[in-house]
Coordinates of C-alpha atoms in Angstrom, one line a residue:
M1 CA -19.2 -10.8 22.4
T2 CA -20.6 -14.3 21.9
A3 CA -20.8 -16.2 18.6
T4 CA -23.7 -17.6 16.7
T5 CA -23.3 -19.6 13.6
E6 CA -26.5 -18.5 12.1
S7 CA -26.3 -16.1 9.2
P8 CA -27.8 -12.6 9.8
A9 CA -31.3 -12.2 8.7
A10 CA -31.8 -11.0 5.2
P11 CA -33.3 -7.6 4.7
P12 CA -37.0 -7.4 4.0
A13 CA -37.6 -8.5 0.4
R14 CA -39.3 -6.1 -2.0
E15 CA -42.6 -7.0 -3.4
P16 CA -42.3 -9.3 -6.4
G17 CA -42.0 -7.3 -9.6
S18 CA -41.3 -4.0 -7.7
W19 CA -39.2 -1.2 -9.2
T20 CA -36.7 1.2 -7.8
T21 CA -35.1 4.4 -9.0
C22 CA -31.3 4.5 -9.4
P23 CA -29.9 7.6 -7.5
G24 CA -27.1 7.7 -10.0
C25 CA -28.9 8.0 -13.3
S26 CA -32.6 8.1 -12.2
T27 CA -33.4 5.0 -14.3
M28 CA -36.3 2.8 -13.2
L29 CA -34.8 -0.6 -12.3
Y30 CA -36.5 -3.9 -11.8
S31 CA -35.6 -4.8 -8.2
R32 CA -34.9 -8.5 -8.9
R33 CA -32.5 -7.5 -11.7
L34 CA -30.8 -5.0 -9.3
E35 CA -30.4 -7.7 -6.7
R36 CA -28.9 -10.2 -9.1
N37 CA -26.4 -7.5 -10.1
Q38 CA -25.2 -7.1 -6.5
H39 CA -27.2 -3.8 -6.1
V40 CA -25.1 -2.2 -8.8
C41 CA -27.0 -0.2 -11.5
P42 CA -26.6 -2.1 -14.8
E43 CA -27.1 1.2 -16.6
C44 CA -24.7 3.7 -15.0
G45 CA -22.7 1.4 -12.6
A46 CA -23.8 3.3 -9.5
H47 CA -23.1 1.2 -6.4
H48 CA -26.3 1.2 -4.3
R49 CA -25.9 1.1 -0.5
L50 CA -25.9 -2.3 1.2
T51 CA -27.1 -3.1 4.7
A52 CA -24.5 -4.6 7.0
T53 CA -26.2 -8.0 6.7
Q54 CA -26.1 -7.9 3.0
R55 CA -22.4 -6.8 3.1
V56 CA -21.3 -9.7 5.3
A57 CA -23.1 -12.2 3.2
H58 CA -21.5 -10.7 0.0
L59 CA -18.0 -10.6 1.3
L60 CA -17.5 -13.7 3.4
D61 CA -17.6 -17.3 2.4
P62 CA -20.6 -19.4 3.4
G63 CA -20.4 -20.6 7.0
F64 CA -19.4 -17.3 8.6
T65 CA -20.2 -16.5 12.2
V66 CA -22.0 -13.4 13.4
L67 CA -21.1 -12.4 16.9
D68 CA -23.8 -11.5 19.4
T69 CA -22.8 -7.9 20.4
A70 CA -25.6 -7.1 22.8
A71 CA -23.4 -7.7 25.9
A72 CA -20.8 -5.2 24.6
L73 CA -23.3 -2.3 24.5
P74 CA -23.3 0.3 27.2
A75 CA -26.0 -0.2 29.9
D76 CA -27.1 3.5 29.6
P77 CA -26.0 5.2 26.4
D78 CA -28.0 8.3 27.2
V79 CA -25.6 9.7 29.8
L80 CA -26.4 13.3 28.8
G81 CA -30.2 12.9 28.9
F82 CA -30.1 14.3 25.4
T83 CA -33.3 15.4 23.6
D84 CA -33.6 17.2 20.3
R85 CA -36.8 16.6 18.4
A86 CA -37.1 13.3 20.2
P87 CA -35.3 11.7 23.2
Y88 CA -32.2 9.8 22.4
P89 CA -33.5 6.5 23.8
R90 CA -36.5 6.8 21.5
R91 CA -34.2 7.3 18.5
L92 CA -32.2 4.2 19.5
A93 CA -35.3 2.1 19.8
S94 CA -36.5 3.2 16.4
A95 CA -33.2 2.5 14.8
R96 CA -33.1 -1.0 16.3
A97 CA -36.7 -1.7 15.2
A98 CA -36.0 -0.5 11.6
T99 CA -32.7 -2.3 11.1
G100 CA -32.9 -5.4 13.3
L101 CA -29.4 -4.5 14.6
D102 CA -28.3 -3.8 18.1
E103 CA -26.1 -0.9 16.9
A104 CA -24.5 0.5 13.7
V105 CA -21.8 -2.2 13.6
L106 CA -22.1 -5.9 12.8
V107 CA -19.2 -8.0 13.8
A108 CA -18.5 -11.4 12.1
T109 CA -15.7 -13.9 11.7
G110 CA -15.2 -16.1 8.7
T111 CA -13.1 -16.4 5.6
V112 CA -12.7 -14.6 2.2
E113 CA -11.8 -17.1 -0.5
G114 CA -10.5 -19.3 2.3
A115 CA -8.4 -16.7 4.1
P116 CA -9.5 -16.0 7.7
V117 CA -10.7 -12.6 8.7
V118 CA -12.5 -10.7 11.5
T119 CA -14.8 -8.0 10.1
A120 CA -16.7 -5.1 11.6
V121 CA -19.3 -3.8 9.2
M122 CA -21.1 -0.5 9.6
D123 CA -24.7 0.1 8.6
F124 CA -25.7 3.7 7.6
R125 CA -29.3 3.0 8.3
F126 CA -28.6 3.0 12.0
L127 CA -28.6 6.7 12.9
G128 CA -26.5 7.4 9.9
G129 CA -23.7 5.1 11.1
S130 CA -22.8 7.7 13.6
L131 CA -19.8 7.1 15.9
G132 CA -20.9 6.7 19.4
A133 CA -19.7 4.8 22.5
A134 CA -21.2 1.5 21.3
V135 CA -19.8 1.8 17.8
G136 CA -16.4 2.6 19.2
E137 CA -16.6 -0.4 21.6
L138 CA -17.6 -2.8 18.8
V139 CA -14.8 -1.7 16.5
T140 CA -12.3 -1.9 19.3
A141 CA -13.5 -5.3 20.4
A142 CA -13.2 -6.6 16.8
A143 CA -9.6 -5.3 16.7
E144 CA -8.8 -6.9 20.0
L145 CA -10.3 -10.2 18.7
A146 CA -8.1 -9.9 15.6
V147 CA -5.0 -9.4 17.8
A148 CA -5.9 -12.4 20.0
R149 CA -6.5 -14.7 17.0
R150 CA -3.7 -13.1 14.9
T151 CA -6.2 -12.8 12.2
P152 CA -6.5 -9.9 9.7
L153 CA -9.1 -7.3 10.5
L154 CA -11.5 -5.9 7.8
L155 CA -13.4 -2.7 8.5
V156 CA -16.3 -1.7 6.3
T157 CA -17.2 1.9 6.9
A158 CA -20.4 3.9 6.3
S159 CA -20.9 6.9 8.6
G160 CA -22.1 10.5 8.6
G161 CA -19.8 11.4 11.5
A162 CA -20.0 11.6 15.3
R163 CA -23.1 10.8 17.3
M164 CA -23.9 14.2 18.7
Q165 CA -26.4 12.9 21.2
E166 CA -23.4 11.5 23.2
G167 CA -21.4 14.7 23.3
A168 CA -17.7 14.5 24.1
L169 CA -18.0 10.8 24.8
S170 CA -18.5 10.3 21.1
L171 CA -15.4 12.3 20.4
M172 CA -13.3 10.0 22.6
Q173 CA -14.2 7.0 20.4
M174 CA -11.8 8.4 17.8
A175 CA -8.9 8.0 20.2
K176 CA -10.2 4.7 21.4
T177 CA -10.4 3.1 18.0
A178 CA -7.1 4.7 16.8
Q179 CA -5.4 3.1 19.8
A180 CA -6.9 -0.2 18.9
L181 CA -5.5 0.1 15.4
A182 CA -2.1 0.9 16.9
E183 CA -2.3 -2.3 18.9
L184 CA -2.8 -4.2 15.6
D185 CA 0.3 -2.5 14.3
A186 CA 2.3 -3.5 17.3
A187 CA 1.1 -7.1 17.0
G188 CA 2.0 -7.3 13.3
V189 CA -1.6 -8.1 12.2
L190 CA -2.9 -7.0 8.8
S191 CA -5.7 -4.4 8.8
L192 CA -7.9 -3.3 5.8
T193 CA -10.7 -0.8 5.3
L194 CA -13.4 -0.9 2.7
V195 CA -14.8 2.6 2.3
T196 CA -18.4 2.7 1.3
D197 CA -20.7 5.7 0.7
P198 CA -20.6 7.8 2.8
T199 CA -17.7 7.8 5.3
Y200 CA -17.3 11.2 7.0
G201 CA -16.2 12.9 10.2
G202 CA -14.8 11.0 13.2
V203 CA -14.8 7.6 11.4
A204 CA -12.8 9.0 8.5
A205 CA -10.4 10.7 10.9
S206 CA -9.8 7.6 13.0
F207 CA -10.0 3.9 12.2
A208 CA -11.2 4.1 8.6
T209 CA -7.9 5.6 7.4
L210 CA -5.5 4.0 9.8
T211 CA -5.4 0.5 8.4
D212 CA -2.6 -0.9 6.3
I213 CA -4.7 -1.0 3.1
V214 CA -7.7 1.2 2.2
L215 CA -10.0 0.1 -0.6
A216 CA -13.1 2.0 -1.8
E217 CA -16.1 1.2 -3.8
P218 CA -16.7 3.3 -7.0
G219 CA -18.3 6.7 -6.1
A220 CA -17.9 6.2 -2.4
R221 CA -17.4 9.6 -0.6
M222 CA -14.9 10.1 2.3
G223 CA -13.7 13.1 4.1
F224 CA -13.4 14.9 7.4
A225 CA -15.9 17.6 6.6
G226 CA -18.8 17.1 4.2
P227 CA -19.1 19.2 1.0
R228 CA -22.0 21.2 2.3
V229 CA -20.1 22.1 5.5
I230 CA -17.1 23.1 3.5
A231 CA -19.0 25.2 1.0
E232 CA -21.0 27.0 3.7
T233 CA -18.0 27.5 6.0
I234 CA -15.4 28.9 3.6
R235 CA -17.6 29.7 0.6
D236 CA -15.2 27.8 -1.7
A237 CA -16.1 26.2 -5.0
L238 CA -15.4 22.5 -4.8
P239 CA -13.8 20.6 -7.7
E240 CA -15.7 18.0 -9.8
G241 CA -16.0 14.7 -8.1
F242 CA -14.7 16.1 -4.8
Q243 CA -14.2 13.5 -2.1
T244 CA -15.3 10.6 -4.3
A245 CA -13.3 7.3 -4.3
E246 CA -11.8 8.3 -7.7
F247 CA -10.8 11.7 -6.3
L248 CA -9.2 10.0 -3.3
L249 CA -7.3 7.6 -5.5
A250 CA -5.9 10.4 -7.6
H251 CA -4.8 12.2 -4.4
G252 CA -3.0 9.2 -2.9
L253 CA -5.5 8.6 -0.1
V254 CA -6.8 5.1 -1.0
D255 CA -5.0 2.1 -2.4
Q256 CA -7.6 0.9 -4.9
V257 CA -11.1 1.6 -6.2
V258 CA -12.7 -1.8 -6.6
R259 CA -16.0 -2.7 -8.2
R260 CA -18.3 -4.7 -6.0
S261 CA -18.1 -7.7 -8.3
A262 CA -14.3 -7.8 -7.9
L263 CA -14.1 -7.2 -4.2
R264 CA -13.9 -10.8 -3.0
G265 CA -11.1 -11.6 -5.4
V266 CA -9.0 -8.5 -4.4
L267 CA -9.6 -9.1 -0.7
G268 CA -8.8 -12.8 -1.1
R269 CA -5.4 -12.1 -2.8
L270 CA -4.5 -9.5 -0.2
L271 CA -5.4 -11.7 2.7
S272 CA -3.5 -14.6 1.3
C273 CA -0.3 -12.6 1.4
V274 CA -0.1 -13.0 5.2
A275 CA -0.4 -16.8 4.9
E276 CA 2.5 -19.1 5.5
P277 CA 5.0 -19.0 2.5
R278 CA 5.4 -22.1 0.3
P279 CA 8.9 -21.6 -1.2
G280 CA 10.2 -23.9 -3.9
A281 CA 13.4 -26.0 -3.9
P282 CA 16.8 -24.4 -3.2
G283 CA 19.1 -23.5 -6.1
D284 CA 21.3 -20.7 -7.5
G285 CA 18.7 -19.4 -9.9
G286 CA 21.3 -19.0 -12.6
I287 CA 22.9 -15.9 -10.9
M288 CA 26.4 -15.2 -12.1
R289 CA 28.7 -14.1 -9.3
D290 CA 32.2 -14.3 -10.8
P291 CA 33.0 -11.4 -13.1
A292 CA 35.8 -13.5 -14.7
L293 CA 33.1 -15.8 -16.2
L294 CA 31.3 -12.9 -17.9
G295 CA 32.2 -11.8 -21.3
P296 CA 33.2 -8.2 -22.2
V297 CA 30.5 -5.5 -22.3
D298 CA 30.6 -2.2 -24.2
P299 CA 29.3 0.2 -21.5
W300 CA 27.7 2.6 -23.9
A301 CA 25.9 -0.2 -25.8
A302 CA 24.7 -1.4 -22.4
V303 CA 23.3 2.1 -21.7
R304 CA 21.4 2.2 -25.0
G305 CA 20.1 -1.4 -24.4
A306 CA 18.9 -0.6 -20.9
R307 CA 16.8 2.2 -22.4
H308 CA 15.3 0.1 -25.2
L309 CA 11.5 0.7 -25.3
D310 CA 10.8 -3.0 -25.6
R311 CA 12.8 -3.9 -22.5
P312 CA 10.5 -5.4 -19.9
T313 CA 9.2 -2.9 -17.3
T314 CA 8.4 -3.5 -13.6
L315 CA 4.8 -4.2 -14.4
D316 CA 5.8 -6.7 -17.1
Y317 CA 7.9 -8.6 -14.5
L318 CA 5.1 -8.4 -12.0
R319 CA 2.8 -10.0 -14.6
L320 CA 5.2 -12.6 -15.8
A321 CA 7.4 -13.5 -12.9
F322 CA 5.2 -13.0 -9.9
D323 CA 1.7 -14.3 -8.9
G324 CA -1.4 -12.5 -7.7
F325 CA 0.0 -8.9 -7.8
E326 CA -2.3 -6.3 -6.2
E327 CA -1.2 -2.8 -6.8
L328 CA -1.5 -0.3 -3.9
H329 CA -1.5 3.4 -4.5
G330 CA -0.8 6.6 -2.7
D331 CA 1.5 8.3 -0.2
R332 CA -1.4 9.1 2.2
M333 CA -0.3 12.7 2.1
G334 CA -2.3 13.9 -0.9
Q335 CA -0.5 12.4 -3.9
D336 CA 0.2 9.3 -5.9
C337 CA 3.2 8.9 -8.3
P338 CA 2.7 6.7 -11.4
A339 CA 6.5 6.4 -11.8
V340 CA 6.8 4.2 -8.7
V341 CA 4.5 1.2 -8.5
G342 CA 4.1 -1.3 -5.6
G343 CA 1.9 -3.8 -3.9
M344 CA 1.6 -7.3 -2.6
A345 CA 2.3 -10.5 -4.6
R346 CA 3.8 -13.9 -4.4
L347 CA 7.3 -14.9 -5.7
D348 CA 7.8 -18.6 -5.9
G349 CA 5.0 -19.1 -3.3
V350 CA 6.5 -16.6 -0.9
P351 CA 4.3 -13.5 -0.1
V352 CA 6.3 -10.3 -0.7
V353 CA 5.8 -6.6 -1.0
V354 CA 7.3 -5.5 -4.3
I355 CA 8.1 -2.0 -5.4
G356 CA 9.6 -0.7 -8.6
H357 CA 10.1 2.2 -11.0
Q358 CA 7.8 2.1 -14.0
K359 CA 8.7 3.6 -17.4
G360 CA 6.5 2.3 -20.3
H361 CA 6.7 1.2 -23.9
T362 CA 5.0 4.0 -25.7
A363 CA 5.4 7.8 -25.8
V364 CA 2.0 8.1 -24.1
E365 CA 2.8 5.8 -21.3
L366 CA 6.3 7.2 -20.8
G367 CA 4.8 10.7 -20.5
A368 CA 2.1 9.5 -18.1
R369 CA 4.8 7.7 -16.0
N370 CA 7.2 10.6 -16.1
F371 CA 9.8 8.3 -17.8
G372 CA 10.2 6.4 -14.6
M373 CA 11.5 9.4 -12.7
G374 CA 9.9 9.2 -9.3
M375 CA 8.4 12.3 -7.5
P376 CA 8.6 12.7 -3.7
A377 CA 5.1 11.0 -3.5
G378 CA 6.6 7.9 -5.2
Y379 CA 9.3 7.5 -2.7
R380 CA 6.9 8.2 0.2
K381 CA 4.6 5.6 -1.2
A382 CA 7.5 3.2 -1.4
A383 CA 8.4 3.9 2.2
R384 CA 4.8 3.4 3.3
L385 CA 4.7 0.0 1.6
M386 CA 8.0 -1.0 3.2
R387 CA 6.7 -0.2 6.6
V388 CA 3.7 -2.4 6.0
A389 CA 6.1 -5.2 4.9
D390 CA 8.1 -4.7 8.0
K391 CA 5.0 -4.8 10.2
L392 CA 3.7 -8.0 8.6
G393 CA 7.1 -9.7 8.3
L394 CA 7.0 -9.8 4.5
P395 CA 10.2 -9.6 2.4
V396 CA 10.7 -6.6 0.3
V397 CA 11.6 -7.0 -3.4
T398 CA 12.5 -3.9 -5.5
I399 CA 13.0 -3.5 -9.2
V400 CA 15.1 -0.5 -10.2
D401 CA 14.7 1.1 -13.6
T402 CA 15.0 4.9 -13.6
P403 CA 17.2 7.5 -15.2
G404 CA 17.0 9.2 -11.8
A405 CA 14.5 11.0 -9.5
Y406 CA 12.5 13.8 -11.2
P407 CA 14.6 17.0 -11.0
G408 CA 11.9 19.6 -11.5
T409 CA 10.7 22.5 -9.5
E410 CA 7.5 20.7 -8.3
A411 CA 9.6 17.9 -6.9
E412 CA 11.9 20.2 -5.1
E413 CA 9.0 22.1 -3.6
R414 CA 7.6 18.9 -2.2
G415 CA 10.9 17.7 -0.6
Q416 CA 12.5 15.4 -3.2
A417 CA 15.8 15.2 -1.3
V418 CA 14.1 14.5 2.0
A419 CA 11.9 11.8 0.5
I420 CA 14.9 10.0 -1.0
A421 CA 17.0 10.3 2.1
E422 CA 14.2 8.9 4.3
C423 CA 13.6 6.0 1.9
I424 CA 17.4 5.1 2.0
R425 CA 17.5 5.3 5.8
L426 CA 14.3 3.2 6.1
M427 CA 15.7 0.4 3.8
A428 CA 18.8 0.3 5.9
T429 CA 16.8 -0.5 9.0
L430 CA 14.1 -2.9 7.8
R431 CA 13.9 -6.1 9.8
V432 CA 12.7 -8.2 6.9
P433 CA 14.8 -9.6 3.9
V434 CA 15.4 -7.0 1.2
L435 CA 16.2 -7.9 -2.3
A436 CA 16.9 -5.5 -5.1
L437 CA 17.2 -5.9 -8.9
V438 CA 18.5 -3.3 -11.3
S439 CA 16.5 -4.4 -14.3
G440 CA 17.4 -1.5 -16.7
E441 CA 18.7 1.9 -15.8
G442 CA 19.9 2.6 -12.3
G443 CA 20.3 6.3 -12.1
S444 CA 21.8 8.2 -9.1
G445 CA 19.9 8.6 -5.8
G446 CA 16.6 7.9 -7.4
A447 CA 17.8 4.4 -8.0
L448 CA 19.6 3.9 -4.7
A449 CA 16.4 4.9 -2.8
L450 CA 15.0 1.5 -3.8
A451 CA 18.3 -0.5 -3.7
V452 CA 19.6 -0.5 -0.1
A453 CA 19.2 -4.2 0.1
D454 CA 20.7 -7.4 1.6
E455 CA 21.4 -8.5 -1.9
V456 CA 21.6 -6.4 -5.0
L457 CA 21.4 -8.0 -8.5
V458 CA 21.6 -6.5 -11.9
C459 CA 20.4 -7.8 -15.2
A460 CA 23.2 -8.5 -17.7
G461 CA 22.0 -5.6 -19.8
G462 CA 21.4 -3.2 -16.9
V463 CA 23.4 -0.2 -15.9
Y464 CA 23.9 1.6 -12.5
S465 CA 25.7 4.9 -12.0
V466 CA 26.0 8.0 -10.0
I467 CA 25.0 10.1 -13.0
S468 CA 24.0 9.5 -16.6
P469 CA 26.9 9.3 -19.1
E470 CA 25.4 12.3 -20.9
G471 CA 25.3 14.4 -17.7
C472 CA 28.8 13.3 -16.7
A473 CA 30.1 14.2 -20.2
A474 CA 28.4 17.6 -20.1
I475 CA 30.0 18.5 -16.7
L476 CA 33.5 17.0 -17.0
W477 CA 34.1 16.9 -20.8
H478 CA 31.9 20.0 -21.5
D479 CA 30.5 17.9 -24.4
R480 CA 27.5 15.6 -24.3
A481 CA 28.9 13.8 -27.3
A482 CA 31.6 12.3 -25.0
A483 CA 28.9 10.2 -23.4
P484 CA 30.3 6.8 -24.6
E485 CA 33.7 7.7 -23.1
A486 CA 32.0 8.8 -19.9
A487 CA 30.1 5.5 -19.7
R488 CA 33.4 3.6 -19.9
A489 CA 35.0 5.8 -17.3
L490 CA 32.0 5.5 -14.9
G491 CA 32.0 1.7 -15.1
V492 CA 28.2 1.5 -15.5
D493 CA 28.0 -2.0 -17.0
A494 CA 27.1 -5.2 -15.1
V495 CA 30.6 -6.7 -15.3
S496 CA 32.2 -3.5 -13.8
L497 CA 29.5 -3.3 -11.1
L498 CA 30.1 -6.9 -10.1
R499 CA 33.9 -6.5 -10.2
H500 CA 33.6 -3.5 -7.8
G501 CA 31.2 -5.2 -5.5
V502 CA 28.4 -2.7 -6.1
V503 CA 26.2 -5.6 -7.1
D504 CA 26.3 -9.2 -5.8
G505 CA 25.3 -11.0 -8.9
V506 CA 24.3 -10.7 -12.5
V507 CA 21.0 -12.2 -13.9
P508 CA 21.5 -13.5 -17.5
E509 CA 19.3 -12.3 -20.3
P510 CA 18.1 -13.9 -23.6
P511 CA 20.5 -13.6 -26.5
G512 CA 20.4 -10.1 -27.9
G513 CA 19.0 -8.6 -24.6
A514 CA 15.8 -8.7 -22.6
H515 CA 13.9 -6.7 -25.2
T516 CA 14.2 -9.5 -27.7
D517 CA 12.2 -12.0 -25.6
P518 CA 10.5 -10.4 -22.6
A519 CA 8.9 -13.7 -21.5
A520 CA 12.2 -15.5 -21.4
A521 CA 13.8 -12.5 -19.6
A522 CA 11.0 -12.7 -17.0
A523 CA 11.6 -16.4 -16.5
L524 CA 15.3 -15.8 -15.9
V525 CA 14.5 -12.9 -13.5
G526 CA 11.9 -14.9 -11.6
S527 CA 14.3 -17.8 -11.1
A528 CA 17.1 -15.6 -9.9
L529 CA 14.9 -13.6 -7.5
A530 CA 13.3 -16.7 -6.1
A531 CA 16.7 -18.3 -5.4
A532 CA 18.1 -15.2 -3.8
L533 CA 15.0 -14.7 -1.7
R534 CA 15.2 -18.4 -0.4
A535 CA 18.8 -17.8 0.6
L536 CA 17.9 -14.6 2.5
L537 CA 15.0 -16.3 4.3
A538 CA 17.3 -19.0 5.5
R539 CA 19.5 -16.6 7.3
D540 CA 19.2 -15.4 10.9
P541 CA 17.4 -12.0 10.8
D542 CA 19.8 -10.2 13.2
E543 CA 22.8 -11.5 11.3
R544 CA 21.2 -10.5 8.0
R545 CA 20.6 -7.0 9.1
A546 CA 24.1 -6.7 10.5
T547 CA 25.5 -7.9 7.1
R548 CA 23.4 -5.4 5.2
R549 CA 24.8 -2.6 7.4
A550 CA 28.3 -3.9 6.9
R551 CA 27.8 -4.2 3.2
F552 CA 27.2 -0.5 2.8
R553 CA 29.5 0.5 5.6
A554 CA 32.4 -1.0 3.6
F555 CA 32.1 1.0 0.4
G556 CA 35.1 3.4 0.3
A557 CA 36.4 2.5 3.7
P558 CA 39.3 0.0 3.7
A559 CA 39.4 0.1 7.5
P560 CA 37.2 1.8 10.1
L561 CA 38.4 4.8 11.8
V562 CA 39.7 4.2 15.4
P563 CA 39.1 7.1 17.8
P564 CA 42.4 8.4 19.2
A565 CA 43.2 7.7 22.9
P566 CA 42.3 10.6 25.2
M567 CA 45.2 12.9 25.9
P568 CA 46.3 12.8 29.5
Q569 CA 45.6 16.0 31.4
S570 CA 48.5 17.9 32.9
T571 CA 48.6 18.5 36.6
E572 CA 48.8 22.2 36.1
R573 CA 45.7 22.3 33.8
T574 CA 43.8 20.2 36.3
R575 CA 44.7 22.5 39.1
S576 CA 43.9 25.6 37.1
R577 CA 40.4 24.4 36.6

């Protein structure tokens, strides 16, 4: 591919004063008004399809470069001599004449809000954006360019599926492009997809869904098999909104649904998270590390305070103590869990992946968030985001605030124990710095699943325990009313946790507790997390990982077991063998 600094030619302009019909609501729209609104219907919000040239101009900053892809096209794409109602070469010639493109993909380089990017943009007008050898080659070449430049790759998809005129060679492009995305993973280069309407078949089942982050425009449809094929094949009634972006978001298959007007901002913030960090000055962040300097705490009062409805939640801390948070959704296995939130942000200028339990402040939100009790999908989402962080070299920051993982039938059916265990194991092996904060409740394995860290801090009013005091009282005292006594016996309070080495430091709170002044509490948390993160970043990565392993290896083991020396074999036993 060669470069040209000229912008792609604009699509043919409609006649002045022309009108068009919105496919979403059938409203007659004045074309110039529609264009001014970025081809989004002002009446119903339907996102009209854009050409590849329009899409590049919309997403990239001025001064982008469109690559000349003619040299990357196969010399003879019609290897089968395929003819249906028209010979394949004639179909290609017609598509080129109608679109002004060499193929169904336009490759360009440039920036999005100043952040560099390589982008491959599909155009549905070109034979339905079908995946053939040329499309696979251009997507692969764009990925290889991104690896060579160590620049993020943005794929914009629009496809009806495989290019049947190329037979099995079209099928092979799924493997070719998937392999190219794997090379991006190995190189630690960020990849993103923007799903536009429609994205089906081989594109959906290869490069479109293999990127680190998958965004979708409102109403965009994506799936392996189209609704008509499904309905005609298995005669099954499809649910409302099936395969739309909103359906995909609810089922954990895309990270965000983003309006066209907000796309550049979201992409710019995500791309900026792989830029060089700009950490602030060193300091202790106010973290208290000597239990002797902390005043006495009533453990049961701490439990009640940690559950206060006005206590800051993870999303409150993300809004007040972090910058540029972009939430990412889904476990990529069919579910999302609102009790576990996560995404990319900056902490004191350092790009991080941040994950935390989310409760809420009202009865409605608490119910919607399952009271902060994560389902298996929540822990699998957390693990997915941790793997992205590890790939990109981004520190992981977690905020723990849960009474425990959800204990219901549905969670057990979906592998709650396995999801928690895998999350714990993954955190123990991450190559990047890991910092955890118990901000409120830290309940059992559901809390530990986000707290296997290089450094574990707790807010002064936070608690952390193997079981809730009520549960402990019911089991051992046979009386839930003994919960205050159980809280004292369990040592759930910050002072006890620091004394026993379960946490490494205590973050102070405003007088009366974090719920009395959430903004001040967030300032204290932000300062403490930033200081702890700076210290972790300054350490040697191998030494840091070894220390993390040693930290958890030491709990309950005063000295490692030494294997006994092998018993000498007797001469008689040796001869008898």
